[in-house]
Short mmCIF file of C-alpha atoms and ligand atoms in Angstrom, two decimals:
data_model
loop_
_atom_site.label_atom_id
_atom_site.label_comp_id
_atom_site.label_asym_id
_atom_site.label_seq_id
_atom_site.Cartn_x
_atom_site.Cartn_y
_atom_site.Cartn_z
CA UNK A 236 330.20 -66.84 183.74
CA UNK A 237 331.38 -66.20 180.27
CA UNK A 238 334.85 -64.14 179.51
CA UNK A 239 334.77 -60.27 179.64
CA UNK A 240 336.04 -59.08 176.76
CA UNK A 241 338.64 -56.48 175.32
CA UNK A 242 338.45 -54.28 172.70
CA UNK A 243 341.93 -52.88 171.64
CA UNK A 244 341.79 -50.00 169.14
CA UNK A 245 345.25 -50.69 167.94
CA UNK A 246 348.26 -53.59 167.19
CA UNK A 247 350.26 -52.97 169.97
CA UNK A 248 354.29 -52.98 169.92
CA UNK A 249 355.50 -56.42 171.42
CA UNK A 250 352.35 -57.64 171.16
CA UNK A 251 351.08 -58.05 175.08
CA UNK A 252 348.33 -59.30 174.78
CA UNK A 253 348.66 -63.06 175.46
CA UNK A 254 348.35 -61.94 179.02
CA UNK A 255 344.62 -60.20 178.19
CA UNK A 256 343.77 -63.85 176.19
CA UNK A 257 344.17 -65.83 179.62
CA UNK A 258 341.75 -64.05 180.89
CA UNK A 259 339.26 -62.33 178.15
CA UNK A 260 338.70 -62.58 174.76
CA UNK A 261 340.20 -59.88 173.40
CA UNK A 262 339.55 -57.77 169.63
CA UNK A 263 342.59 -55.63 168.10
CA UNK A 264 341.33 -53.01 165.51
CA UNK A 265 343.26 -54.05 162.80
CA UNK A 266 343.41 -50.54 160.77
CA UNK A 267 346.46 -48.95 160.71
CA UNK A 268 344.16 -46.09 161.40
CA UNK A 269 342.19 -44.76 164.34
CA UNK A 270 338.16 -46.71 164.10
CA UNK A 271 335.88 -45.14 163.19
CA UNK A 272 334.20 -43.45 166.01
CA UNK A 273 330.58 -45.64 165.03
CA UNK A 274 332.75 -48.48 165.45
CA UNK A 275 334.23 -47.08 168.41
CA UNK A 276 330.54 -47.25 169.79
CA UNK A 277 329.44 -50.47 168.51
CA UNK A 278 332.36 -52.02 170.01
CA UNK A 279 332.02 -50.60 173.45
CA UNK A 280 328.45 -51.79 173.54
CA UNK A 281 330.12 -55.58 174.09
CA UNK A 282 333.30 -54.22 175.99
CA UNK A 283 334.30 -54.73 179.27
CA UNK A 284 337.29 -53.14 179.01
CA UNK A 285 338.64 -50.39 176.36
CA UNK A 286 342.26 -50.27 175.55
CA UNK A 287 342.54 -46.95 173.64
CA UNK A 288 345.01 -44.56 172.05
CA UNK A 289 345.33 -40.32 171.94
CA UNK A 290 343.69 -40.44 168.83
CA UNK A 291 340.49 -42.27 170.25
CA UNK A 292 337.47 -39.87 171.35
CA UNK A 293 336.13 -41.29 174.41
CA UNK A 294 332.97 -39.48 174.40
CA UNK A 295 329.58 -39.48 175.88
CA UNK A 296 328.38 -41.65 173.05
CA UNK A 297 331.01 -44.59 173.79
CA UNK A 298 330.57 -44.56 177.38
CA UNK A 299 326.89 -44.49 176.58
CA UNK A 300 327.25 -47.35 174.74
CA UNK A 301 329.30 -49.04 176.78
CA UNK A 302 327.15 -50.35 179.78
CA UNK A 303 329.83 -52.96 180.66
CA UNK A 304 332.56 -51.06 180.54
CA UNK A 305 334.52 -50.92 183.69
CA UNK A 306 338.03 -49.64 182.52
CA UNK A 307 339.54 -47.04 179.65
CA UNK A 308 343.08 -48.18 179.92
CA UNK A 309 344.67 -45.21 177.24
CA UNK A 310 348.46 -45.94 175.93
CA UNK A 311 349.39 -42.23 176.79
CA UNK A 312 350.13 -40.07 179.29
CA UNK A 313 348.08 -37.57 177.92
CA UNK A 314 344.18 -38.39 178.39
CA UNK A 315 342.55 -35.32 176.70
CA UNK A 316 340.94 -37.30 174.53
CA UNK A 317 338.58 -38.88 177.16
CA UNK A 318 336.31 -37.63 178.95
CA UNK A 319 336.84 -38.30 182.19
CA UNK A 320 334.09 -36.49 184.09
CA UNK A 321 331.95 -38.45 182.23
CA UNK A 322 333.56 -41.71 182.56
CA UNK A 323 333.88 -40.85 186.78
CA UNK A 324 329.82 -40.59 186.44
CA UNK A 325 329.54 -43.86 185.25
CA UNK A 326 332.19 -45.84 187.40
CA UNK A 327 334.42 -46.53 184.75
CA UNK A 328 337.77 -46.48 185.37
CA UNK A 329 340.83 -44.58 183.32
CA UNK A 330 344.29 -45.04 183.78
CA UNK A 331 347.25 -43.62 181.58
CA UNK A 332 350.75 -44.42 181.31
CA UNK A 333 352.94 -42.02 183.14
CA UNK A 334 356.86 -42.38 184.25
CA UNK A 335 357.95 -45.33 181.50
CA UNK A 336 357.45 -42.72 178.84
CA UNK A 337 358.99 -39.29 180.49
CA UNK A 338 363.14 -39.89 179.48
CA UNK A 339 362.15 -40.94 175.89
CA UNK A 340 360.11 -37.76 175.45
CA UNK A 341 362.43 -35.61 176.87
CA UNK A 342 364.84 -36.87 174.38
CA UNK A 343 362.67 -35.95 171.81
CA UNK A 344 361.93 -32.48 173.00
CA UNK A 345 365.81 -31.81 173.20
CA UNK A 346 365.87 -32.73 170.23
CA UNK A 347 363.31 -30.26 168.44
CA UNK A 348 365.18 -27.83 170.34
CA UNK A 349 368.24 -28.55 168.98
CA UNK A 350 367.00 -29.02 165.42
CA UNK A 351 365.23 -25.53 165.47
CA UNK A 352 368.34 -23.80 167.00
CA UNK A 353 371.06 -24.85 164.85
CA UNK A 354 368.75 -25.35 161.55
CA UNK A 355 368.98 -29.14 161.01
CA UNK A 356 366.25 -29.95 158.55
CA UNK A 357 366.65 -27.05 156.93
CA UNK A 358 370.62 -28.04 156.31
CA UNK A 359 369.46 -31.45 155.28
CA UNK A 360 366.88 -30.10 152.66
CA UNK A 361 369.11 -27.77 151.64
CA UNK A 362 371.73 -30.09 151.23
CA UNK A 363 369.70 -32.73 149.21
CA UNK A 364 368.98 -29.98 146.59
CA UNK A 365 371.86 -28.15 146.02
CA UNK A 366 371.49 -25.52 148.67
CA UNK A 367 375.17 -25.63 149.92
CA UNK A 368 376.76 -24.15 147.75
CA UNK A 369 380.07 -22.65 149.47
CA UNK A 370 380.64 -22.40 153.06
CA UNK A 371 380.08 -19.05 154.00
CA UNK A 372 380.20 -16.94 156.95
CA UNK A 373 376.75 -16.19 157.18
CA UNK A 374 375.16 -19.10 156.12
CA UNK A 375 372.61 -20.97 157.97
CA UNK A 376 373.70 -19.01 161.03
CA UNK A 377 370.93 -20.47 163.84
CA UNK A 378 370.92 -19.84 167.78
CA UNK A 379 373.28 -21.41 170.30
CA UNK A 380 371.61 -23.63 172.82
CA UNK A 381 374.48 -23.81 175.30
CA UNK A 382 374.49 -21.36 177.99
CA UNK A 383 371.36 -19.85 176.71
CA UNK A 384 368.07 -19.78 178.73
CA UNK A 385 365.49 -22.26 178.92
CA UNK A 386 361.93 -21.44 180.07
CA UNK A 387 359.74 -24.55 180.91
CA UNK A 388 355.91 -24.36 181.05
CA UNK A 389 354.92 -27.28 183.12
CA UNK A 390 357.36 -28.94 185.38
CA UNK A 391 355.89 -32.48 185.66
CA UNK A 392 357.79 -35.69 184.89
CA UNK A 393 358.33 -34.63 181.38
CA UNK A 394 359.42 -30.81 182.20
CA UNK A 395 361.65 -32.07 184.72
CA UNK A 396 363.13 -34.35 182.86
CA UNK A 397 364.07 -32.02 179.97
CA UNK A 398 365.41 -29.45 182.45
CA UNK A 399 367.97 -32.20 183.74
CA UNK A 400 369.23 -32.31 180.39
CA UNK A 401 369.50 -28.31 180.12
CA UNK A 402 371.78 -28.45 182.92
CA UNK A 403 374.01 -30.47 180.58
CA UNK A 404 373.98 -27.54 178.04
CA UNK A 405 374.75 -24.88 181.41
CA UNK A 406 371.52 -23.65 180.48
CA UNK A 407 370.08 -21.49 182.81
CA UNK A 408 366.62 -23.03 183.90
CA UNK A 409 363.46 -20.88 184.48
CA UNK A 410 359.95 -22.72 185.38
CA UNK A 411 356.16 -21.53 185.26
CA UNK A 412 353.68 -24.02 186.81
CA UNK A 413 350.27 -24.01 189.15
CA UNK A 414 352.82 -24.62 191.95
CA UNK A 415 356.31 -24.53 193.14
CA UNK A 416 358.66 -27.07 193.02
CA UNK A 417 361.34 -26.41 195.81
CA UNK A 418 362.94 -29.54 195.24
CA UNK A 419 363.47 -28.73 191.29
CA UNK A 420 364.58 -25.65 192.52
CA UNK A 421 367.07 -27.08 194.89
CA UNK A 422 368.56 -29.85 192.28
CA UNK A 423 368.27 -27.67 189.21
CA UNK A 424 368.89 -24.18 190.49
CA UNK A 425 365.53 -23.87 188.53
CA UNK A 426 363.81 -20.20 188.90
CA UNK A 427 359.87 -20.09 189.54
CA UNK A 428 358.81 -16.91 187.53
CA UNK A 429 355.45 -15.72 185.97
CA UNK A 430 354.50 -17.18 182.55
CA UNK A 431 354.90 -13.77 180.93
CA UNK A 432 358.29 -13.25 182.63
CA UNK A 433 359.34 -16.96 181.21
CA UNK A 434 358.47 -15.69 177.97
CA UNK A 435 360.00 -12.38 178.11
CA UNK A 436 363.55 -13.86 179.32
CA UNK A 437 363.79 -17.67 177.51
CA UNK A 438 366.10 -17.87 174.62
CA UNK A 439 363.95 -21.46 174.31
CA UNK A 440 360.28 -21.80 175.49
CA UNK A 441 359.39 -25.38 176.14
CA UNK A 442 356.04 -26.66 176.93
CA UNK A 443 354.99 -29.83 179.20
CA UNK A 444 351.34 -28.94 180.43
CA UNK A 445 348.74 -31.98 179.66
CA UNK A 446 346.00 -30.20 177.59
CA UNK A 447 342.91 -29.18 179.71
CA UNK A 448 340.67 -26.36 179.51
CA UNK A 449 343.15 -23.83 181.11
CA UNK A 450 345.74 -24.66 178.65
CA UNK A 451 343.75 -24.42 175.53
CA UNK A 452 345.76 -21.90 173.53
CA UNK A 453 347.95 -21.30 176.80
CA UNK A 454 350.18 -19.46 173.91
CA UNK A 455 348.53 -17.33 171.78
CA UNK A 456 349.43 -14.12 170.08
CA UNK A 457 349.97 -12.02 173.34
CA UNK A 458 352.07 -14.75 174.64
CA UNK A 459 354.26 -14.87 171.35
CA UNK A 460 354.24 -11.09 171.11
CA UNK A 461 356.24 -11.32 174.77
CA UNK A 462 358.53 -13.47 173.40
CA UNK A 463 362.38 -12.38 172.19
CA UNK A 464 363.00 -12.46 168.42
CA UNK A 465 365.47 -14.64 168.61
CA UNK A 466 363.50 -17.17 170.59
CA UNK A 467 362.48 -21.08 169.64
CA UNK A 468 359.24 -23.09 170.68
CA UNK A 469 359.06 -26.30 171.46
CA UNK A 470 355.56 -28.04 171.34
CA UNK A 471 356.12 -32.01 172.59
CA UNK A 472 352.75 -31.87 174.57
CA UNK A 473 349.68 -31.52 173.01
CA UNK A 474 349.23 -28.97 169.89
CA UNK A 475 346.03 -26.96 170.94
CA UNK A 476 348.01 -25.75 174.00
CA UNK A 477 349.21 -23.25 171.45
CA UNK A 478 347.08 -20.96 168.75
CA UNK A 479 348.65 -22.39 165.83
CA UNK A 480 347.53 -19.78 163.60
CA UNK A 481 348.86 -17.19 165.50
CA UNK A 482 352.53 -19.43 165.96
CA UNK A 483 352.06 -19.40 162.11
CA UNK A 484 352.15 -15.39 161.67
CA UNK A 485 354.95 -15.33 164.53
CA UNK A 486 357.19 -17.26 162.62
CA UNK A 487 356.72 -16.25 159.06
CA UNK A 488 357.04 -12.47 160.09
CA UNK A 489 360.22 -13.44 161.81
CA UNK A 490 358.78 -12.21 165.77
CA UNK A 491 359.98 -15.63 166.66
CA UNK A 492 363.32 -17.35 165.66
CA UNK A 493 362.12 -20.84 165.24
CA UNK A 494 359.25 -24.11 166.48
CA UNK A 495 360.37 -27.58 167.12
CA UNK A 496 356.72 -29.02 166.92
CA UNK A 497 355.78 -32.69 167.17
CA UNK A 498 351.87 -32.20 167.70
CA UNK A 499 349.66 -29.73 165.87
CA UNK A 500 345.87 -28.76 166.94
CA UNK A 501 344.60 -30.75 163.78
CA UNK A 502 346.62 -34.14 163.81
CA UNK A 503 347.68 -35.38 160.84
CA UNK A 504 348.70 -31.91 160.43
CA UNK A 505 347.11 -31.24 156.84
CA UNK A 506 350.02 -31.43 154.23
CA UNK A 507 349.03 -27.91 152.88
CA UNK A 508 348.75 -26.11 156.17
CA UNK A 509 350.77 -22.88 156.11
CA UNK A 510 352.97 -23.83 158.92
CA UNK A 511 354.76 -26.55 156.72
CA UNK A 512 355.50 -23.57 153.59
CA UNK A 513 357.85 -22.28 156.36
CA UNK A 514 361.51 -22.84 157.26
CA UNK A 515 362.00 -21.82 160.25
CA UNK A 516 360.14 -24.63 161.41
CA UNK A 517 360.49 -28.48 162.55
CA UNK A 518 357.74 -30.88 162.37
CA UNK A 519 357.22 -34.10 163.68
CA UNK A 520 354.44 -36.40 163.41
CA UNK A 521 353.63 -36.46 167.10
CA UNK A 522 356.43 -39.34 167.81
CA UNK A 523 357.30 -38.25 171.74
CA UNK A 524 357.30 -41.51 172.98
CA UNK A 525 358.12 -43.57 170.31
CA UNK A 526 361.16 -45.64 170.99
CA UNK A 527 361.13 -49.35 170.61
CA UNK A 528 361.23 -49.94 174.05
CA UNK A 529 359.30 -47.42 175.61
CA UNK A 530 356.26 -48.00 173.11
CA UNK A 531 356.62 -51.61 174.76
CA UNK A 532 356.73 -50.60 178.27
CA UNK A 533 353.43 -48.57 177.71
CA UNK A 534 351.71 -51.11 175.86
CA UNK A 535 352.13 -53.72 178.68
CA UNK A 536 351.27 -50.77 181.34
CA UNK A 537 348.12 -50.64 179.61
CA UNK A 538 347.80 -54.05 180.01
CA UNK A 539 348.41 -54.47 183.12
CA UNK A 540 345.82 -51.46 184.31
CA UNK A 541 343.20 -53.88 182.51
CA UNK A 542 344.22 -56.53 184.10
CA UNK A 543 344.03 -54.87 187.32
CA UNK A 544 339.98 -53.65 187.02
CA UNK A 545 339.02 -57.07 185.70
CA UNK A 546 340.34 -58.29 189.20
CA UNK A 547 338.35 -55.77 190.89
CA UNK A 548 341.11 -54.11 191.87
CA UNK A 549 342.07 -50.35 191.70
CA UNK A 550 344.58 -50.02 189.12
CA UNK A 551 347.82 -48.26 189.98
CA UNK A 552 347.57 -45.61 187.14
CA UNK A 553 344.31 -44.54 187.91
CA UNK A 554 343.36 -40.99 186.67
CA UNK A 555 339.79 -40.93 188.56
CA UNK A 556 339.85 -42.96 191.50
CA UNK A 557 336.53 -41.63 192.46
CA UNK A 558 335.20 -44.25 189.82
CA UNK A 559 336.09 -47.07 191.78
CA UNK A 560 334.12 -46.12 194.94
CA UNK A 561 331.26 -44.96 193.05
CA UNK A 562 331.70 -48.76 191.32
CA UNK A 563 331.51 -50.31 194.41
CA UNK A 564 328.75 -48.29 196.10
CA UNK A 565 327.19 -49.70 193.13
C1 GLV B 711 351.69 -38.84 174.00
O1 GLV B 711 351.46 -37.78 173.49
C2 GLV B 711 351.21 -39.21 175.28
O2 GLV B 711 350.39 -38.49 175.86
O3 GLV B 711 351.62 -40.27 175.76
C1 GLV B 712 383.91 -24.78 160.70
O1 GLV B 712 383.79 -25.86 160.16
C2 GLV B 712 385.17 -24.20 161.07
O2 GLV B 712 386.22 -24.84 160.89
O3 GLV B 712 385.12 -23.07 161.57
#
């Protein structure tokens, strides 16, 4: 029986995949950039296994395409970009990388927060180019995160884990999610309330909900409308869980403080999108989980999840295990 083979749409950190070689022969894209998505279907055609990124559409066509194909095995938590539904039709397996990547995110959530709040990369621009010019009472005055309140949409790993923190900053916690987390509520002193109550009371509005069709444009102008003046957004999910265009007019008319952002609804963000002509803004280029270490950990989760279906077995990470009885069955 000849190898099954690998088709990795990306170099990956720490380079794993030694371990895939043993047992496949395995392709890396070597682009610094995403394939194509005609490549993405030509490849599949001779794939057994797909090891994919966020920015790789796992669509009809490369599942199509990919008769083989018994595992997508995507480097993110988030899986929006595949669909699953149609992946779970054909028996093919997808797994994501959950838990390694939920402190280092957190981190950089808290940290939008903070750099929206107290006006970091505005100071630092400002500094560069000759903006501070005396220090002055009412210059660059921002929002104090400390004993403020924070309202979390989505207490999963990632919510949770950014709530902890608050508690460091005797921030007072609220929560909206599909259902309530007693525990969180226990630990935290977290408060369940309705999403339009969250809005209406959080100083900061964080958001942690995977993207789905419920979530589309979760906040949109109502939402912001509800929101306090003096209020900051922070975006570390996935950028079309908010109307950008409407987050635009919020902040440039001032009916919203501040964004900490670090995805947008059209990644790249384009450089002349009207979000970036604003200061009351802080952009990232969607870099959540991107520490040296935990970009490791993920890669060789990934790896091991292929691994795992090549044995036949059910991988740990799983997102649709109704694939692998339907596989079986087969
Ligand atoms: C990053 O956005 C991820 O989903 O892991
Ligand atoms: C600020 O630097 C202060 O001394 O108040």
């Amino acid at each position: 029986m000849s190898k099954p083979s690998i088709f990795v749409t990306r170099a990956l950190p720490g380079d794993p995949t030694p371990r895939l070689r043993e047992v496949a022969d395995v392709e890396i894209w070597p682009g610094d950039e995403p394939p194509p998505h005609g490549e993405l279907v030509r490849r599949a055609a001779d794939a057994d296994a797909l090891l994919t990124m966020l920015t790789d559409p796992i669509d009809d066509a490369v599942l199509d395409a990919g008769k083989r194909l018994r595992i997508v095995a995507q480097m993110a938590v988030g899986y929006d970009n595949v669909d699953v539904a149609a992946a779970t039709e054909r028996g093919i397996l997808v797994t994501n990388t959950p838990g390694v990547l939920t402190e280092t995110t957190a981190d950089l959530a808290f940290a939008l927060l903070l750099a929206a709040a107290r006006r970091i990369v505005e100071g630092d621009r400002l500094t560069r180019t000759g903006g501070w010019k005396s220090w002055h009472p009412s210059f660059l005055l921002g929002q104090d995160v400390h004993g403020a309140t924070l309202g979390i949409v989505g207490l999963g790993q990632i919510g949770l884990a950014v709530a902890r923190r608050a508690r460091g900053f005797d921030m007072r916690i609220l929560y909206h999610d599909r259902t309530r987390h007693p525990q969180a509520e226990a630990e935290l002193g977290a408060e369940y309330v309705s999403l339009d109550r969250l809005l209406g009371e959080s100083d900061f509005v964080s958001l942690h909900v995977p993207l789905a069709s419920q979530t589309r444009h979760l906040i949109g102008q109502r939402e912001l409308s509800l929101m306090k003046p003096s209020a900051v957004l922070v975006n570390a999910a996935r950028g079309a869980v908010v109307d950008q265009q409407a987050l635009c007019a919020a902040l440039k008319e001032r009916r919203i403080a501040a964004a900490g952002l670090d995805v947008a609804e059209i990644e790249p963000i384009p450089v002349d999108d009207p979000l970036l002509t604003l200061d009351n803004v802080v952009v990232t280029p969607h870099i959540g989980s991107a520490s040296v270490a935990t970009r490791a950990r993920m890669a060789e989760m990934a790896v091991e999840s292929v691994l795992q279906a090549l044995r036949g077995e059910l991988p740990s990470n799983c997102v649709n295990a109704e694939a692998f009885s339907r596989r079986k069955q087969a």
